[in-house]
Amino acid sequence: MLEIKDLKKTYYTKFTTALDGVSLTVAPGEIVGLFGENGAGKTTFLKCVLNLLRYEGSITLDGEPVTHANIERFSFATCEHSFFPNLTAQSHRDFFRMHFPRWREKRFQALMEFFELPANKALRGFSTGQKNQFEVILALSQGADYILMDEPFAGNDVFNREDFYKVLLGILEPNESIILSTHLLEEVEHFVSRAALLRQGKLVGDVSTLDLEEQGKGLLDFVKETYRYEPDRVSKALDRLMEDEEERP
C-alpha cells in the first residue's frame, strides 16, 4: 500500500507552493489517473513519491519510508526521458537487467516487438514517439509494483496511444499499480479505475470511475464540475474583445 499524508512541497527559490497538504492512498492493482491543469503539481507529486525532491509530510510504502532499500518497487516513465541517448535499446536492456533483479525479460521483448522498435539503434536516433514508447517499456519491464507515468504518450498518434492502453490492460498483474499523469482525459477514461484531481497544489477530487459511471457522469464532466468550469467563458471573452475593437477610434 502506498500512503501519502499531508504532502507539502515549496520551491523557496520561486516562493511557490507546489503541493499543499495532499493525502492519497493507492492500493495494489489500482490504476489512478492524476489530472489537473498545467502547474497543478502533478509532476512534483510524482517526483516526491519517488523521493527525488525534498518535501514535508509522509510518504510510505507498506508502512516504510521510500528509501534506497525499497525504491526498486517503483519505476518512472517521464516525457522528459530518463535514458542514455547514446546507448542502444539493447544496451539499456542489459543495464537494467543487471541493476533490477526483478527485470521482466519476456515483457520487454514482447513490447519491443509489438511497437517494432529497433534494438540496435541509439536512442538519440529514435523519433519522439519511439522515445516515449521505449521509456514506458523500460518502466513496465523493471519489475516494479508501482509504475508512475508523467505524460508518457506525448508525441504518439492516437492509434498508438489506443494500442498502448489495450496492451497495458492486458499485461498488468493484480499486484501492479499505475499512477498516470496526463491531460488526455477522454482517452484514458476507460483505462483508469480512479481519478485524482489536483488544483493549485491541493487535492480537490478523488473518485472511482465506477462511481462516476453509476452517477451517469463521464470523467470530463467530473473535472469540469470540480473545477467549476464555465461553459460560456470563451463566448464572454470574445464578446469583450469585440467590444474593445468597436470602441477603438
Tab-separated table of C-alpha atoms in Angstrom:
chain	number	residue	atom	x	y	z
A	1	MET	CA	0.000	0.000	0.000
A	2	LEU	CA	1.310	3.443	-0.965
A	3	GLU	CA	0.249	6.113	1.512
A	4	ILE	CA	0.802	9.834	1.071
A	5	LYS	CA	-0.200	12.005	4.021
A	6	ASP	CA	-0.255	15.810	4.180
A	7	LEU	CA	2.318	16.154	1.414
A	8	LYS	CA	3.700	19.669	1.050
A	9	LYS	CA	6.326	20.989	-1.321
A	10	THR	CA	7.523	24.575	-1.541
A	11	TYR	CA	10.060	25.860	-4.039
A	12	TYR	CA	11.658	28.551	-1.951
A	13	THR	CA	13.734	29.932	-4.821
A	14	LYS	CA	10.461	30.776	-6.589
A	15	PHE	CA	8.409	31.342	-3.426
A	16	THR	CA	5.902	28.873	-4.860
A	17	THR	CA	3.868	26.247	-3.016
A	18	ALA	CA	3.579	23.369	-5.478
A	19	LEU	CA	1.777	20.920	-3.156
A	20	ASP	CA	-0.312	21.906	-0.160
A	21	GLY	CA	-1.421	19.112	2.166
A	22	VAL	CA	-2.088	16.350	-0.387
A	23	SER	CA	-3.164	12.984	1.057
A	24	LEU	CA	-3.747	9.940	-1.132
A	25	THR	CA	-3.661	6.171	-0.745
A	26	VAL	CA	-3.012	3.804	-3.666
A	27	ALA	CA	-3.704	0.110	-3.180
A	28	PRO	CA	-2.096	-2.736	-5.146
A	29	GLY	CA	-3.740	-3.192	-8.525
A	30	GLU	CA	-5.192	0.308	-8.814
A	31	ILE	CA	-4.821	2.422	-11.949
A	32	VAL	CA	-5.052	6.019	-10.801
A	33	GLY	CA	-5.355	8.912	-13.208
A	34	LEU	CA	-3.709	12.071	-11.866
A	35	PHE	CA	-5.322	15.075	-13.505
A	36	GLY	CA	-5.058	18.839	-13.308
A	37	GLU	CA	-4.233	21.911	-15.324
A	38	ASN	CA	-0.656	22.957	-16.079
A	39	GLY	CA	1.109	23.914	-12.848
A	40	ALA	CA	-1.320	21.991	-10.638
A	41	GLY	CA	1.519	19.983	-9.067
A	42	LYS	CA	1.243	16.646	-10.877
A	43	THR	CA	4.922	16.221	-11.807
A	44	THR	CA	6.065	17.491	-8.420
A	45	PHE	CA	3.756	14.961	-6.751
A	46	LEU	CA	5.268	12.060	-8.700
A	47	LYS	CA	8.835	13.186	-8.018
A	48	CYS	CA	8.107	13.475	-4.293
A	49	VAL	CA	6.737	9.926	-4.245
A	50	LEU	CA	9.994	8.784	-5.846
A	51	ASN	CA	11.963	10.701	-3.208
A	52	LEU	CA	13.587	12.831	-5.915
A	53	LEU	CA	12.568	16.038	-4.134
A	54	ARG	CA	12.606	17.131	-0.529
A	55	TYR	CA	9.145	17.541	0.937
A	56	GLU	CA	7.137	17.863	4.120
A	57	GLY	CA	4.633	15.227	5.185
A	58	SER	CA	4.776	11.450	4.978
A	59	ILE	CA	5.145	9.004	2.076
A	60	THR	CA	5.311	5.303	2.962
A	61	LEU	CA	5.214	2.025	1.083
A	62	ASP	CA	3.735	-0.783	3.184
A	63	GLY	CA	4.436	1.341	6.248
A	64	GLU	CA	8.085	2.028	5.402
A	65	PRO	CA	9.533	5.307	4.078
A	66	VAL	CA	10.712	5.322	0.464
A	67	THR	CA	14.499	4.844	0.500
A	68	HIS	CA	17.212	3.029	-1.449
A	69	ALA	CA	16.027	-0.151	0.292
A	70	ASN	CA	12.641	-0.252	-1.477
A	71	ILE	CA	12.960	2.203	-4.366
A	72	GLU	CA	13.203	-0.709	-6.836
A	73	ARG	CA	9.490	-1.270	-6.216
A	74	PHE	CA	8.886	1.961	-8.160
A	75	SER	CA	9.506	2.777	-11.787
A	76	PHE	CA	9.052	6.070	-13.617
A	77	ALA	CA	8.226	6.899	-17.213
A	78	THR	CA	8.614	10.607	-17.902
A	79	CYS	CA	8.179	12.705	-21.018
A	80	GLU	CA	11.462	14.365	-20.009
A	81	HIS	CA	13.128	10.960	-20.681
A	82	SER	CA	15.476	9.223	-18.296
A	83	PHE	CA	17.513	7.006	-20.605
A	84	PHE	CA	21.014	7.377	-22.071
A	85	PRO	CA	20.663	8.822	-25.602
A	86	ASN	CA	23.922	7.371	-26.902
A	87	LEU	CA	23.098	3.802	-25.887
A	88	THR	CA	21.030	1.385	-27.939
A	89	ALA	CA	17.783	-0.166	-26.718
A	90	GLN	CA	19.636	-3.468	-26.295
A	91	SER	CA	22.313	-1.817	-24.144
A	92	HIS	CA	19.586	-0.302	-21.965
A	93	ARG	CA	18.090	-3.738	-21.560
A	94	ASP	CA	21.461	-5.141	-20.462
A	95	PHE	CA	21.989	-2.272	-17.997
A	96	PHE	CA	18.504	-2.550	-16.470
A	97	ARG	CA	18.646	-6.343	-16.244
A	98	MET	CA	21.923	-6.013	-14.337
A	99	HIS	CA	20.580	-3.476	-11.827
A	100	PHE	CA	16.983	-4.608	-11.321
A	101	PRO	CA	16.724	-8.206	-10.049
A	102	ARG	CA	13.016	-8.412	-10.915
A	103	TRP	CA	13.574	-7.418	-14.549
A	104	ARG	CA	10.860	-8.874	-16.820
A	105	GLU	CA	12.667	-10.052	-19.940
A	106	LYS	CA	9.686	-11.626	-21.712
A	107	ARG	CA	7.595	-8.479	-21.232
A	108	PHE	CA	10.413	-6.301	-22.557
A	109	GLN	CA	10.897	-8.408	-25.688
A	110	ALA	CA	7.149	-8.654	-26.335
A	111	LEU	CA	6.646	-4.903	-26.070
A	112	MET	CA	9.675	-4.162	-28.256
A	113	GLU	CA	8.269	-6.468	-30.925
A	114	PHE	CA	4.748	-5.088	-30.608
A	115	PHE	CA	5.874	-1.493	-31.168
A	116	GLU	CA	8.523	-2.540	-33.698
A	117	LEU	CA	11.329	-0.616	-32.013
A	118	PRO	CA	14.906	-1.186	-33.276
A	119	ALA	CA	17.061	-2.956	-30.692
A	120	ASN	CA	20.460	-1.902	-32.050
A	121	LYS	CA	19.842	1.768	-32.755
A	122	ALA	CA	20.994	4.536	-30.402
A	123	LEU	CA	18.109	6.223	-28.633
A	124	ARG	CA	19.135	9.638	-29.978
A	125	GLY	CA	18.025	8.388	-33.406
A	126	PHE	CA	14.518	7.436	-32.236
A	127	SER	CA	11.557	9.633	-33.082
A	128	THR	CA	9.827	11.429	-30.201
A	129	GLY	CA	7.044	8.861	-30.243
A	130	GLN	CA	9.512	5.963	-30.217
A	131	LYS	CA	11.430	7.504	-27.314
A	132	ASN	CA	8.229	7.773	-25.292
A	133	GLN	CA	7.275	4.196	-26.130
A	134	PHE	CA	10.680	2.946	-25.066
A	135	GLU	CA	10.556	4.947	-21.841
A	136	VAL	CA	7.283	3.247	-20.917
A	137	ILE	CA	8.591	-0.182	-21.956
A	138	LEU	CA	11.522	0.211	-19.558
A	139	ALA	CA	9.190	1.275	-16.746
A	140	LEU	CA	6.876	-1.686	-17.343
A	141	SER	CA	9.742	-4.183	-17.572
A	142	GLN	CA	11.625	-3.115	-14.465
A	143	GLY	CA	9.598	-5.390	-12.184
A	144	ALA	CA	8.163	-2.553	-10.106
A	145	ASP	CA	4.946	-2.765	-8.092
A	146	TYR	CA	4.142	0.930	-8.583
A	147	ILE	CA	4.608	2.340	-12.073
A	148	LEU	CA	4.483	6.130	-12.249
A	149	MET	CA	3.920	7.801	-15.620
A	150	ASP	CA	4.142	11.511	-16.408
A	151	GLU	CA	2.552	12.372	-19.771
A	152	PRO	CA	4.038	9.191	-21.232
A	153	PHE	CA	2.172	9.296	-24.558
A	154	ALA	CA	3.194	12.773	-25.731
A	155	GLY	CA	4.308	12.607	-29.342
A	156	ASN	CA	2.380	9.402	-30.107
A	157	ASP	CA	-0.516	9.368	-32.535
A	158	VAL	CA	-3.996	8.443	-31.349
A	159	PHE	CA	-3.780	4.900	-32.733
A	160	ASN	CA	-0.523	4.147	-30.927
A	161	ARG	CA	-1.965	5.542	-27.719
A	162	GLU	CA	-5.083	3.412	-28.035
A	163	ASP	CA	-2.957	0.315	-28.644
A	164	PHE	CA	-0.889	1.116	-25.574
A	165	TYR	CA	-3.928	1.350	-23.301
A	166	LYS	CA	-5.127	-2.037	-24.528
A	167	VAL	CA	-1.700	-3.628	-24.112
A	168	LEU	CA	-1.332	-2.229	-20.588
A	169	LEU	CA	-4.678	-3.610	-19.511
A	170	GLY	CA	-3.720	-6.968	-20.988
A	171	ILE	CA	-0.324	-7.347	-19.313
A	172	LEU	CA	-0.753	-5.776	-15.876
A	173	GLU	CA	-0.842	-8.218	-12.990
A	174	PRO	CA	-3.072	-7.863	-9.880
A	175	ASN	CA	-0.235	-6.511	-7.718
A	176	GLU	CA	0.872	-3.847	-10.223
A	177	SER	CA	-0.388	-0.299	-9.710
A	178	ILE	CA	-0.152	2.665	-12.050
A	179	ILE	CA	-0.313	6.387	-11.316
A	180	LEU	CA	-0.761	8.115	-14.656
A	181	SER	CA	-0.481	11.881	-15.056
A	182	THR	CA	-1.991	13.061	-18.330
A	183	HIS	CA	-4.182	15.686	-19.959
A	184	LEU	CA	-5.822	13.087	-22.235
A	185	LEU	CA	-8.924	12.761	-20.050
A	186	GLU	CA	-11.352	11.276	-22.529
A	187	GLU	CA	-8.803	8.802	-23.898
A	188	VAL	CA	-7.959	7.268	-20.510
A	189	GLU	CA	-11.483	7.362	-19.082
A	190	HIS	CA	-11.979	3.636	-19.628
A	191	PHE	CA	-8.399	2.768	-18.702
A	192	VAL	CA	-8.106	4.256	-15.209
A	193	SER	CA	-10.062	2.873	-12.268
A	194	ARG	CA	-9.833	6.051	-10.239
A	195	ALA	CA	-9.361	9.770	-10.792
A	196	ALA	CA	-7.433	12.122	-8.501
A	197	LEU	CA	-7.693	15.801	-9.346
A	198	LEU	CA	-5.138	18.443	-8.344
A	199	ARG	CA	-5.677	22.175	-8.474
A	200	GLN	CA	-3.145	24.757	-7.338
A	201	GLY	CA	-1.344	22.129	-5.302
A	202	LYS	CA	-4.405	20.804	-3.492
A	203	LEU	CA	-6.259	17.527	-3.962
A	204	VAL	CA	-9.754	18.721	-4.902
A	205	GLY	CA	-11.244	15.456	-6.147
A	206	ASP	CA	-10.806	11.704	-5.697
A	207	VAL	CA	-13.386	9.338	-7.169
A	208	SER	CA	-13.587	5.885	-8.748
A	209	THR	CA	-14.650	5.712	-12.373
A	210	LEU	CA	-17.214	3.100	-11.341
A	211	ASP	CA	-18.868	5.653	-9.059
A	212	LEU	CA	-18.905	8.162	-11.902
A	213	GLU	CA	-20.482	5.602	-14.196
A	214	GLU	CA	-23.198	4.865	-11.632
A	215	GLN	CA	-23.871	8.605	-11.402
A	216	GLY	CA	-24.155	8.825	-15.177
A	217	LYS	CA	-21.125	11.114	-15.406
A	218	GLY	CA	-18.036	10.994	-17.540
A	219	LEU	CA	-14.531	11.846	-16.384
A	220	LEU	CA	-14.582	15.171	-18.211
A	221	ASP	CA	-17.911	16.026	-16.550
A	222	PHE	CA	-16.344	15.348	-13.133
A	223	VAL	CA	-13.331	17.551	-13.881
A	224	LYS	CA	-15.438	20.427	-15.202
A	225	GLU	CA	-17.802	20.195	-12.243
A	226	THR	CA	-14.972	20.107	-9.705
A	227	TYR	CA	-13.125	22.955	-11.403
A	228	ARG	CA	-16.433	24.877	-11.723
A	229	TYR	CA	-15.781	25.325	-15.397
A	230	GLU	CA	-17.921	27.994	-17.074
A	231	PRO	CA	-19.129	26.725	-20.471
A	232	ASP	CA	-19.674	30.269	-21.761
A	233	ARG	CA	-16.306	31.677	-20.672
A	234	VAL	CA	-14.994	31.664	-24.256
A	235	SER	CA	-18.015	33.460	-25.691
A	236	LYS	CA	-17.830	36.036	-22.874
A	237	ALA	CA	-14.160	36.673	-23.617
A	238	LEU	CA	-14.859	37.050	-27.340
A	239	ASP	CA	-17.704	39.469	-26.613
A	240	ARG	CA	-15.379	41.608	-24.514
A	241	LEU	CA	-12.753	41.589	-27.254
A	242	MET	CA	-15.339	42.627	-29.841
A	243	GLU	CA	-16.483	45.471	-27.599
A	244	ASP	CA	-12.895	46.663	-27.246
A	245	GLU	CA	-12.459	46.615	-31.030
A	246	GLU	CA	-15.665	48.612	-31.555
A	247	GLU	CA	-14.604	51.249	-29.023
A	248	ARG	CA	-11.300	51.900	-30.779
A	249	PRO	CA	-11.211	55.146	-32.771
